[in-house]
CSV table of C-alpha atoms and ligand atoms in Angstrom, one decimal:
chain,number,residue,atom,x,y,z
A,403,UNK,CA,0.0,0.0,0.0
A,404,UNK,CA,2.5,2.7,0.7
A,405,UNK,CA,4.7,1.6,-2.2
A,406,UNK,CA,1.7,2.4,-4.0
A,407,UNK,CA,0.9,5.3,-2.7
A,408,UNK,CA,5.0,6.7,-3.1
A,409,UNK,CA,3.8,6.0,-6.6
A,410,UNK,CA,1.4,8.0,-7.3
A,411,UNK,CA,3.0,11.1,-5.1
A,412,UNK,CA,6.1,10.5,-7.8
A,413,UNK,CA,3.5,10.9,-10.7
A,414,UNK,CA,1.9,13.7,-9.3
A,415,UNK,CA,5.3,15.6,-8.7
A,416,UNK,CA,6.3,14.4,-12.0
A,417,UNK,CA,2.7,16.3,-13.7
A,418,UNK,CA,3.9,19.7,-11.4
A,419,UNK,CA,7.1,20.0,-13.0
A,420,UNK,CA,5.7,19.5,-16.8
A,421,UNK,CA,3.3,21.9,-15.8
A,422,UNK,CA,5.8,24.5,-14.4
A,423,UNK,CA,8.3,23.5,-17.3
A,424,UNK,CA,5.2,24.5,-19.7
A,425,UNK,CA,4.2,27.3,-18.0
A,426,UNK,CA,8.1,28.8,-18.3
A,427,UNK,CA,8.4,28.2,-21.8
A,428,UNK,CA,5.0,29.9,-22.4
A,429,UNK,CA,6.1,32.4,-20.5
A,430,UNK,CA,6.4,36.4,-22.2
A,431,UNK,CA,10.1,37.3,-23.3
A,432,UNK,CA,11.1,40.6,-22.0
A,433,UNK,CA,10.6,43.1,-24.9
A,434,UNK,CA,13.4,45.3,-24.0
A,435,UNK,CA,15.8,45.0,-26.8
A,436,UNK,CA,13.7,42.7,-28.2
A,437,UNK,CA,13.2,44.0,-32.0
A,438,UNK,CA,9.9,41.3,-32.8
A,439,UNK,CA,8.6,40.5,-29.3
A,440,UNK,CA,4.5,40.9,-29.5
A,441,UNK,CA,4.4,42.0,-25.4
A,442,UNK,CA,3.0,43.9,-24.8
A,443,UNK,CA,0.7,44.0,-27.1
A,444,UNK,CA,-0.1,48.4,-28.4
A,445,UNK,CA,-1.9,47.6,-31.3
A,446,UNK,CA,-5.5,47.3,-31.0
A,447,UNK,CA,-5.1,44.3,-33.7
A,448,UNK,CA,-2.2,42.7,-31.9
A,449,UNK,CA,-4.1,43.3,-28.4
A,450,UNK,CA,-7.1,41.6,-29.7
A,451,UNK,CA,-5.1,38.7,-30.9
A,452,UNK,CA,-3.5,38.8,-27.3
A,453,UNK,CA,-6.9,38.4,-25.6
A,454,UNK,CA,-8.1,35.4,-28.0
A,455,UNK,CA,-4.9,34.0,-27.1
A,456,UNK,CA,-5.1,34.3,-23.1
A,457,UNK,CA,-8.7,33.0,-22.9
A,458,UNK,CA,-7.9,29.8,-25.3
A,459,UNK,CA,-5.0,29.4,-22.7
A,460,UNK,CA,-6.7,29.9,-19.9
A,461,UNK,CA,-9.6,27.2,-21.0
A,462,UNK,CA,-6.7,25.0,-22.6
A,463,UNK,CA,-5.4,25.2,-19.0
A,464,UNK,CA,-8.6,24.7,-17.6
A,465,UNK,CA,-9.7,21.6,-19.7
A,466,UNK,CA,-6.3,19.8,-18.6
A,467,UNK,CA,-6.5,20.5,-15.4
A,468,UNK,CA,-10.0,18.6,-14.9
A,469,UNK,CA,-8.8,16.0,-17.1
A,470,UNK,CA,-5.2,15.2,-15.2
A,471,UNK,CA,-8.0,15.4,-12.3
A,472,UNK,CA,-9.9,12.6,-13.1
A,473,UNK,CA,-7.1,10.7,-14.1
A,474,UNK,CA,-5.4,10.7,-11.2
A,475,UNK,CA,-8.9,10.1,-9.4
A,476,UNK,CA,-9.5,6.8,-11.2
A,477,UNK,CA,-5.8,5.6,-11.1
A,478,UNK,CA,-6.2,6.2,-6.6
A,479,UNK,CA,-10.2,5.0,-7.5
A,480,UNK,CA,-9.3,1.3,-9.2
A,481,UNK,CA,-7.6,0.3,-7.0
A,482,UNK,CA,-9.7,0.8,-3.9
A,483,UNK,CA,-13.2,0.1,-5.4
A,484,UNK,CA,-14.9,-2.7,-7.3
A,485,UNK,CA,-15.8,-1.7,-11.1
A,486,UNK,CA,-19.6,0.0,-11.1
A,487,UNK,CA,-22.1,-1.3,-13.2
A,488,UNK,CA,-21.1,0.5,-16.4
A,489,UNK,CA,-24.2,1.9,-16.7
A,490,UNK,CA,-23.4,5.9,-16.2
A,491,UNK,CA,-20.3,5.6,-19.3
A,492,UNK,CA,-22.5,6.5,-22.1
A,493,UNK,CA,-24.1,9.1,-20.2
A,494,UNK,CA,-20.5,10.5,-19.2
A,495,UNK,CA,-18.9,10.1,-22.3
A,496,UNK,CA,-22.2,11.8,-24.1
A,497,UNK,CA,-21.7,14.7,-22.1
A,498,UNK,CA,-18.0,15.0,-21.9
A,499,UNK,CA,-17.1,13.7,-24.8
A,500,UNK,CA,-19.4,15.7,-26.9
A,501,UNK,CA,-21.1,18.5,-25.5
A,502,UNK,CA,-18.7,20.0,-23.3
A,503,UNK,CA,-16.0,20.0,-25.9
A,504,UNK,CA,-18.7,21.2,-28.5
A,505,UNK,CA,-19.8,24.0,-25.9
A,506,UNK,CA,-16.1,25.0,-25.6
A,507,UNK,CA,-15.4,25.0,-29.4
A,508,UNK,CA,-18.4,27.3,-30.3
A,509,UNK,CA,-17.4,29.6,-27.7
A,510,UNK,CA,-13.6,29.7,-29.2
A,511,UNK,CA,-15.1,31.0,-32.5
A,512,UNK,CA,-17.8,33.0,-31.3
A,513,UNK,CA,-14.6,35.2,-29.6
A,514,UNK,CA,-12.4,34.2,-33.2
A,515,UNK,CA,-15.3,35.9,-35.1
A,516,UNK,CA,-15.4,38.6,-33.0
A,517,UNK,CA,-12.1,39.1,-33.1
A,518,UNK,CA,-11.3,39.1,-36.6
A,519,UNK,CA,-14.2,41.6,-37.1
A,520,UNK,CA,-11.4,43.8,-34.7
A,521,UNK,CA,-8.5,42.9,-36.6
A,522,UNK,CA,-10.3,43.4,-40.0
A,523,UNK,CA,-13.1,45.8,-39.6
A,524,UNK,CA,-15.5,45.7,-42.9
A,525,UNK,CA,-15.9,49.8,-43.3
A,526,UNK,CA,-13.5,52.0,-44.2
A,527,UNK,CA,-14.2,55.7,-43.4
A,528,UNK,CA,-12.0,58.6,-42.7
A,529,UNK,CA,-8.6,56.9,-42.0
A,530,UNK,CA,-5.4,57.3,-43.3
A,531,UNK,CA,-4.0,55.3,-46.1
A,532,UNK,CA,-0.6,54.0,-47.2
A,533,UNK,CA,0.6,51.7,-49.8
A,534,UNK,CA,3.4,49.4,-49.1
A,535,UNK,CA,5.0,47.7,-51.5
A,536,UNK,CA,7.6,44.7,-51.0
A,537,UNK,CA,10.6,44.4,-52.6
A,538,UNK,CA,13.3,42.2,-52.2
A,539,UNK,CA,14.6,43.1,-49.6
A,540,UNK,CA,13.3,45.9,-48.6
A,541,UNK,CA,10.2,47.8,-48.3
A,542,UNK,CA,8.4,50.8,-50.3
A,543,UNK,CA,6.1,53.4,-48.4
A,544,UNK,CA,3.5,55.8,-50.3
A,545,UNK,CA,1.3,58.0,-49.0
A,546,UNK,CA,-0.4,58.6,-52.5
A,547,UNK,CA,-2.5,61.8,-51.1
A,548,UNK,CA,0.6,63.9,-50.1
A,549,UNK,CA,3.1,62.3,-52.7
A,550,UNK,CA,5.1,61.1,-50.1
A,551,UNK,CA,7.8,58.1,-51.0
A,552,UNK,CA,10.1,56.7,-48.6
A,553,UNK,CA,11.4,53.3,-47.6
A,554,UNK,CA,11.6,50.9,-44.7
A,555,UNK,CA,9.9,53.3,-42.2
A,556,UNK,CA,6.1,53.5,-42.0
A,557,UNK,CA,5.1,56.5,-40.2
A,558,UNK,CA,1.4,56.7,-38.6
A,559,UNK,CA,-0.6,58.7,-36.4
A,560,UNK,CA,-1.6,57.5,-33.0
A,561,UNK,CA,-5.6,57.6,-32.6
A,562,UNK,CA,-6.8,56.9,-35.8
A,563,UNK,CA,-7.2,53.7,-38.0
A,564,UNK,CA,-4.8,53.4,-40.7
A,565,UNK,CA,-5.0,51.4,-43.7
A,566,UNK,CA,-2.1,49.7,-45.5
A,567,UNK,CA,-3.1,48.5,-49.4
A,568,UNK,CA,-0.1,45.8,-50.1
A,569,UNK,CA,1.3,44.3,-52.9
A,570,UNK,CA,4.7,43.4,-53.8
A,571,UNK,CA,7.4,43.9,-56.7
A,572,UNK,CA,8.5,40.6,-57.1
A,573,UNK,CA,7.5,37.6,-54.6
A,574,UNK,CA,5.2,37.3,-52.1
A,575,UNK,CA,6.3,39.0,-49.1
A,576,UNK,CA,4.2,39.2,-45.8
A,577,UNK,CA,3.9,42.5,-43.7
A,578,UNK,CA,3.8,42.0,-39.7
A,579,UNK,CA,4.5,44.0,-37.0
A,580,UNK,CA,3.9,42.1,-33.9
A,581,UNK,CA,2.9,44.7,-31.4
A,582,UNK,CA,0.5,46.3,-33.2
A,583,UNK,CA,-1.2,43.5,-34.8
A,584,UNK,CA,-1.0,40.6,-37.2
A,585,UNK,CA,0.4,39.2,-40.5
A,586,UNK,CA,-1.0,40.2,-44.0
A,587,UNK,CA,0.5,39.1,-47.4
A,588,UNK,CA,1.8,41.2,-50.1
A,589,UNK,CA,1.4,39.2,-53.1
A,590,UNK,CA,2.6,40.6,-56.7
A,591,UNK,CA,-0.4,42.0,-58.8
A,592,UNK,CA,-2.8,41.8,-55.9
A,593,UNK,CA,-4.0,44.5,-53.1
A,594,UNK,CA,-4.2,43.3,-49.8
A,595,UNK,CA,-5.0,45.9,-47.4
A,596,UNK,CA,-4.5,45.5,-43.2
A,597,UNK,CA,-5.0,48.2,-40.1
A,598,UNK,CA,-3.1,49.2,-37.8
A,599,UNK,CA,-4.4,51.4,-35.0
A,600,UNK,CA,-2.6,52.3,-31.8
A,601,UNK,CA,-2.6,55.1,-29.1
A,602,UNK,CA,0.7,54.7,-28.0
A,603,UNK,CA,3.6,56.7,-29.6
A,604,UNK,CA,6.5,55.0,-30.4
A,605,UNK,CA,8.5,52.9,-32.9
A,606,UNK,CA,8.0,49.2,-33.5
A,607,UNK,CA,9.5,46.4,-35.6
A,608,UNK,CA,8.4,44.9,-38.2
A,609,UNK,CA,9.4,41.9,-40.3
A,610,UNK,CA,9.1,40.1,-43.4
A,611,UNK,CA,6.9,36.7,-42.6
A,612,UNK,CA,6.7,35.1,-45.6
A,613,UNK,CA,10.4,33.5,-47.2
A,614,UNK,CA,11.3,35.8,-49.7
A,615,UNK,CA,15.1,34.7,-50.9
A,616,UNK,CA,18.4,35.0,-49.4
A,617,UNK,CA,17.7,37.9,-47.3
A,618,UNK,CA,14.2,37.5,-46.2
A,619,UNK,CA,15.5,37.4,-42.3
A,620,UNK,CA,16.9,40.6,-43.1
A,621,UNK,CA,14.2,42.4,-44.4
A,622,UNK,CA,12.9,44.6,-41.6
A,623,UNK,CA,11.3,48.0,-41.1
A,624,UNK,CA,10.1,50.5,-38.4
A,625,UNK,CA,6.9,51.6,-37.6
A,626,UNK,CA,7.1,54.7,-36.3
A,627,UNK,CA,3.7,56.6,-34.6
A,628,UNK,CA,3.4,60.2,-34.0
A,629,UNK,CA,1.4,62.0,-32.0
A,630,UNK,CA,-1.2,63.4,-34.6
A,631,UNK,CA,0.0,66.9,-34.9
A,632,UNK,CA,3.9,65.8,-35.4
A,633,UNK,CA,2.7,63.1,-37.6
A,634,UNK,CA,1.4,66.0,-39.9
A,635,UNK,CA,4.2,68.0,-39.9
A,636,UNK,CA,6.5,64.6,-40.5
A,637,UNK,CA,4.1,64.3,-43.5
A,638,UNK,CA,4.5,68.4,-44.4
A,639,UNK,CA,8.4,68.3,-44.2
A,640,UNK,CA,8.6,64.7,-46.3
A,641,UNK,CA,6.1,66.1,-48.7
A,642,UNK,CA,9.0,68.9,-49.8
A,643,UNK,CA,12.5,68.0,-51.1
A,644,UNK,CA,15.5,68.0,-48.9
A,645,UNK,CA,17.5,69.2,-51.1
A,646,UNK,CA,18.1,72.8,-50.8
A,647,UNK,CA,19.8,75.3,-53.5
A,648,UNK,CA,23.7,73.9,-53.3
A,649,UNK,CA,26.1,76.2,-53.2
A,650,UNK,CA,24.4,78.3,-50.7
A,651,UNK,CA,22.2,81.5,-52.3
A,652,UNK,CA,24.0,83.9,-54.8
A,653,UNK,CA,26.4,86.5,-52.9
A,654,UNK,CA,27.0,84.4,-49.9
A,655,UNK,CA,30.6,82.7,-50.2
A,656,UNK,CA,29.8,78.3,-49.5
A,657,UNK,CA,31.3,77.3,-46.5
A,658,UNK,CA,33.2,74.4,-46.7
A,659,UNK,CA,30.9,71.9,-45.8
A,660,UNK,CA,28.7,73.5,-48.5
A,661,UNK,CA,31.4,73.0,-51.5
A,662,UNK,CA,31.5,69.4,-49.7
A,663,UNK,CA,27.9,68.6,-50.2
A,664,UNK,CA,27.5,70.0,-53.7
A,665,UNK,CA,30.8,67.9,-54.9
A,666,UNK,CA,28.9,65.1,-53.1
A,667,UNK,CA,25.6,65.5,-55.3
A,668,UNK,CA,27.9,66.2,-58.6
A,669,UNK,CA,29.4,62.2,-57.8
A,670,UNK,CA,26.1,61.0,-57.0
A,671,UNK,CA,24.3,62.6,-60.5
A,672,UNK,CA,27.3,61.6,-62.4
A,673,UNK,CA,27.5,57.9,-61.2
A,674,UNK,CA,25.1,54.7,-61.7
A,675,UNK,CA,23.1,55.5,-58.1
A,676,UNK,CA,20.5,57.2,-60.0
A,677,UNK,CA,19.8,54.4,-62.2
A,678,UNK,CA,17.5,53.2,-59.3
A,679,UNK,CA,17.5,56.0,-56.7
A,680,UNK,CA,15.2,59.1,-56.7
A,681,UNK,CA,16.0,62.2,-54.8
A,682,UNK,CA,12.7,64.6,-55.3
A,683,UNK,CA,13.6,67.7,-56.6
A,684,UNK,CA,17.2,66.2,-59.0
A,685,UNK,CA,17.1,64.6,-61.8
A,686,UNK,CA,17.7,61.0,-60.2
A,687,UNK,CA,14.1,59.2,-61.0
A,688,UNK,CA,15.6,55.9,-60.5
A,689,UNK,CA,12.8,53.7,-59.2
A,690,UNK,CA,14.3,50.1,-58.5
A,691,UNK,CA,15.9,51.0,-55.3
A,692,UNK,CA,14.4,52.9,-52.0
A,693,UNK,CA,13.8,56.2,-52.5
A,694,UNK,CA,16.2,59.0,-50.8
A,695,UNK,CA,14.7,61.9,-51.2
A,696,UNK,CA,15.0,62.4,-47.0
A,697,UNK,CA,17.2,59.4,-46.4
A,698,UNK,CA,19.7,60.9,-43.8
A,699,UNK,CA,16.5,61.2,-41.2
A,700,UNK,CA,15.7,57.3,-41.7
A,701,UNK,CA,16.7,54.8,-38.1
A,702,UNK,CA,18.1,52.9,-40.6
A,703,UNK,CA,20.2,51.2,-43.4
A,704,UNK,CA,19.8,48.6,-45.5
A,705,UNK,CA,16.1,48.0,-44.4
A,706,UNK,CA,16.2,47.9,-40.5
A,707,UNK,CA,19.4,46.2,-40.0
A,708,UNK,CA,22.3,48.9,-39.6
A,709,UNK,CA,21.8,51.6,-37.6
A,710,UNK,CA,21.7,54.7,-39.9
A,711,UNK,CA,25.4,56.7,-39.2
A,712,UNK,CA,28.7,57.8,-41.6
A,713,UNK,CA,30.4,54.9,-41.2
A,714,UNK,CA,27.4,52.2,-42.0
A,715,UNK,CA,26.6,54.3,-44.9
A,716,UNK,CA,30.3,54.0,-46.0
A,717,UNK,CA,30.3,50.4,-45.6
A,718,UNK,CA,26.9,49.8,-47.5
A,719,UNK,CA,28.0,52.0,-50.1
A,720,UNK,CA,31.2,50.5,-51.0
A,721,UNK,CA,30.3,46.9,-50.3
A,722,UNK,CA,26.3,46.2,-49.8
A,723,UNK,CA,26.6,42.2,-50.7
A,724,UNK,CA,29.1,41.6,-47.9
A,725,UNK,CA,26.8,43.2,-45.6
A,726,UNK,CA,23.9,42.0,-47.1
A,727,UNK,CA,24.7,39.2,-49.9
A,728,UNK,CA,22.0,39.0,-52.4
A,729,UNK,CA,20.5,42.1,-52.2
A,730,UNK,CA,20.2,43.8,-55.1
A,731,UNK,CA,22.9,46.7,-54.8
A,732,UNK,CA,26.3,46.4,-56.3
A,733,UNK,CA,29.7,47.4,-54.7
A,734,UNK,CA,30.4,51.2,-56.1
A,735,UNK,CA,34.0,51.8,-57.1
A,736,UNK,CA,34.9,55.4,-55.6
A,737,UNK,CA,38.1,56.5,-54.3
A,738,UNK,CA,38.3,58.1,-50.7
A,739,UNK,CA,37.3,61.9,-51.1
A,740,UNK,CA,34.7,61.5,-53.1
A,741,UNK,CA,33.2,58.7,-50.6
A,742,UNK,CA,33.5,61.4,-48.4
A,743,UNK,CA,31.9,63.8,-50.5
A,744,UNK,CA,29.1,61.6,-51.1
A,745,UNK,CA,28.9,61.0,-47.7
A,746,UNK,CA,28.0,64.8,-46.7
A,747,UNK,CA,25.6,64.8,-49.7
A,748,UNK,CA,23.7,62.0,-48.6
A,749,UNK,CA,23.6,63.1,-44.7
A,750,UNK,CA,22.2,66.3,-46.3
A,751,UNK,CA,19.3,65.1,-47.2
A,752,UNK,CA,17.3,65.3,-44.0
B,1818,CUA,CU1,10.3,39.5,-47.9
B,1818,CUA,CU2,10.5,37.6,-46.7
């Protein structure tokens, strides 16, 4: 008898400690410094998704609970009592076989339903739009009513439901940005569109989700929300070149930083960048790469994954596929100075 019961004290322990060792591993990962962790949740998308995800846990929980219950309680039972009759099974495995699980199930997607209805709401009045297009790697941003283009940075306002239309260049990519709410497809010659709605300024990573090529881990972008009244002078100062009249205005004398910058922009016109770069305002229309008509006041290079200063710029300049292989920007071939000139162009244009 007690060797029995030394049994069933070890099984017991043994079901704590899968349940603790379950519970860690389900357990939130601190999001400081973490570039793609969902908590917590700012998005009213993402915190929907959240809550469907807490109550299927907390009924999952519930359910095994009861069950590892009653299995324990027949395992003690068997061997203390002789079998019933039998005749209460049917009954018992009508109800909790069947309904309960039925019960449980239509409850689950009553709150999926309503949940989606969050995620994707059917009407579309008054909010902001953006087009995102996916390249490989990297990501293009239009707001088509101001005739804003940018790259690898979507900037929204906070309070208001925007909508992103999505398609892509070349493969299918998939837009997600796990705080504010979940994954949509970009698939070539098809809109998608997908909100995003959050009250909480702030910037927040996103990341390709659908394999893309080489470089699909790398293919990143920010989301950046503004308070409403910065967000529309963000959009007032992006709607307007950077560029400003280089060399300074006629009578004043450049100052060397000046003559720096417009040697810069004489390399840049003269070389193969505006193949596929645009600057608004030059006459570089190139449209196969990002745009960098304000690229100096992007977070980042490279789409999200170098930190956006003089010497990263350098590097991707000069040698993009050892930072990056299989992206599609070749080395340049440019001696020192006029890196450096280059260099102060491009940081110019804020
Ligand atoms: Cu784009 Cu994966």
């Amino acid at each position: 008898m007690s060797g029995s019961r030394s049994r069933t004290r070890g099984a017991l322990l043994l079901i704590g400690l899968a349940a603790v060792a379950l519970l860690v591993a389900c357990s939130p990962t601190p999001s400081e410094g973490d570039q793609l962790g969902m908590w917590p949740p700012v998005g009213t998308g993402a915190q929907a998704v959240d809550r469907h995800w807490w109550t299927m846990f907390a009924i999952g929980a519930a359910v095994w609970a009861v069950v590892t219950a009653m299995l324990i309680a027949t395992m003690v039972r068997r061997r203390r009592e002789p079998k019933g009759d039998g005749r209460r099974g049917p009954l018992f495995v009508a109800v909790a076989g069947a309904i309960i699980p039925g019960v449980i199930v239509a409850g689950v997607m009553a709150q999926a339903v309503v949940v989606l209805q969050e995620t994707n709401p059917l009407d579309d009045d008054g909010e902001t739009v953006i087009e995102v297009t996916g390249h490989q790697f990297w990501w293009e941003v239009e707001y088509p009513e101001e005739g804003v283009v940018t790259a690898n940075e979507v900037h929204i306002p906070t309070g208001q439901r925007v909508r992103l239309e999505l398609t892509a260049e070349d493969v299918i990519h998939s837009l997600w940005v796990p705080q504010l709410g979940g994954k949509t497809d970009m698939v070539p010659g098809h809109a998608n569109s997908m909100w995003l709605e959050t009250d909480e300024p702030g910037m927040y990573w996103g990341q390709c989700a659908e394999y893309c090529g080489l470089q699909h881990a790398q293919m990143r972008f920010l989301v950046i929300a503004h308070e409403p009244e910065e967000y529309q002078s963000w959009l007032a100062h992006h709607s307007q070149p950077a560029e400003s009249d280089i060399p300074a205005a006629a009578g004043a004398e450049p100052t060397e930083q000046e003559e720096m910058i417009a040697w810069g922009r004489e390399v840049f016109m003269s070389s193969s960048c505006v193949y596929c770069h645009a600057v608004a305002g030059t006459e570089a229309r190139g449209e196969f790469g990002p745009d960098l008509t304000h690229m100096a006041s992007r977070e980042t290079l490279g789409a999200g994954i170098l930190p956006n200063n003089r010497g990263n710029l350098a590097a991707w300049i000069v040698d993009p596929q050892s930072i990056k292989p299989g992206n599609e920007m070749p080395g340049t071939n440019i001696d020192g100075p006029e890196l450096q000139a280059l260099l102060a162009y491009l940081e110019s244009l804020e």
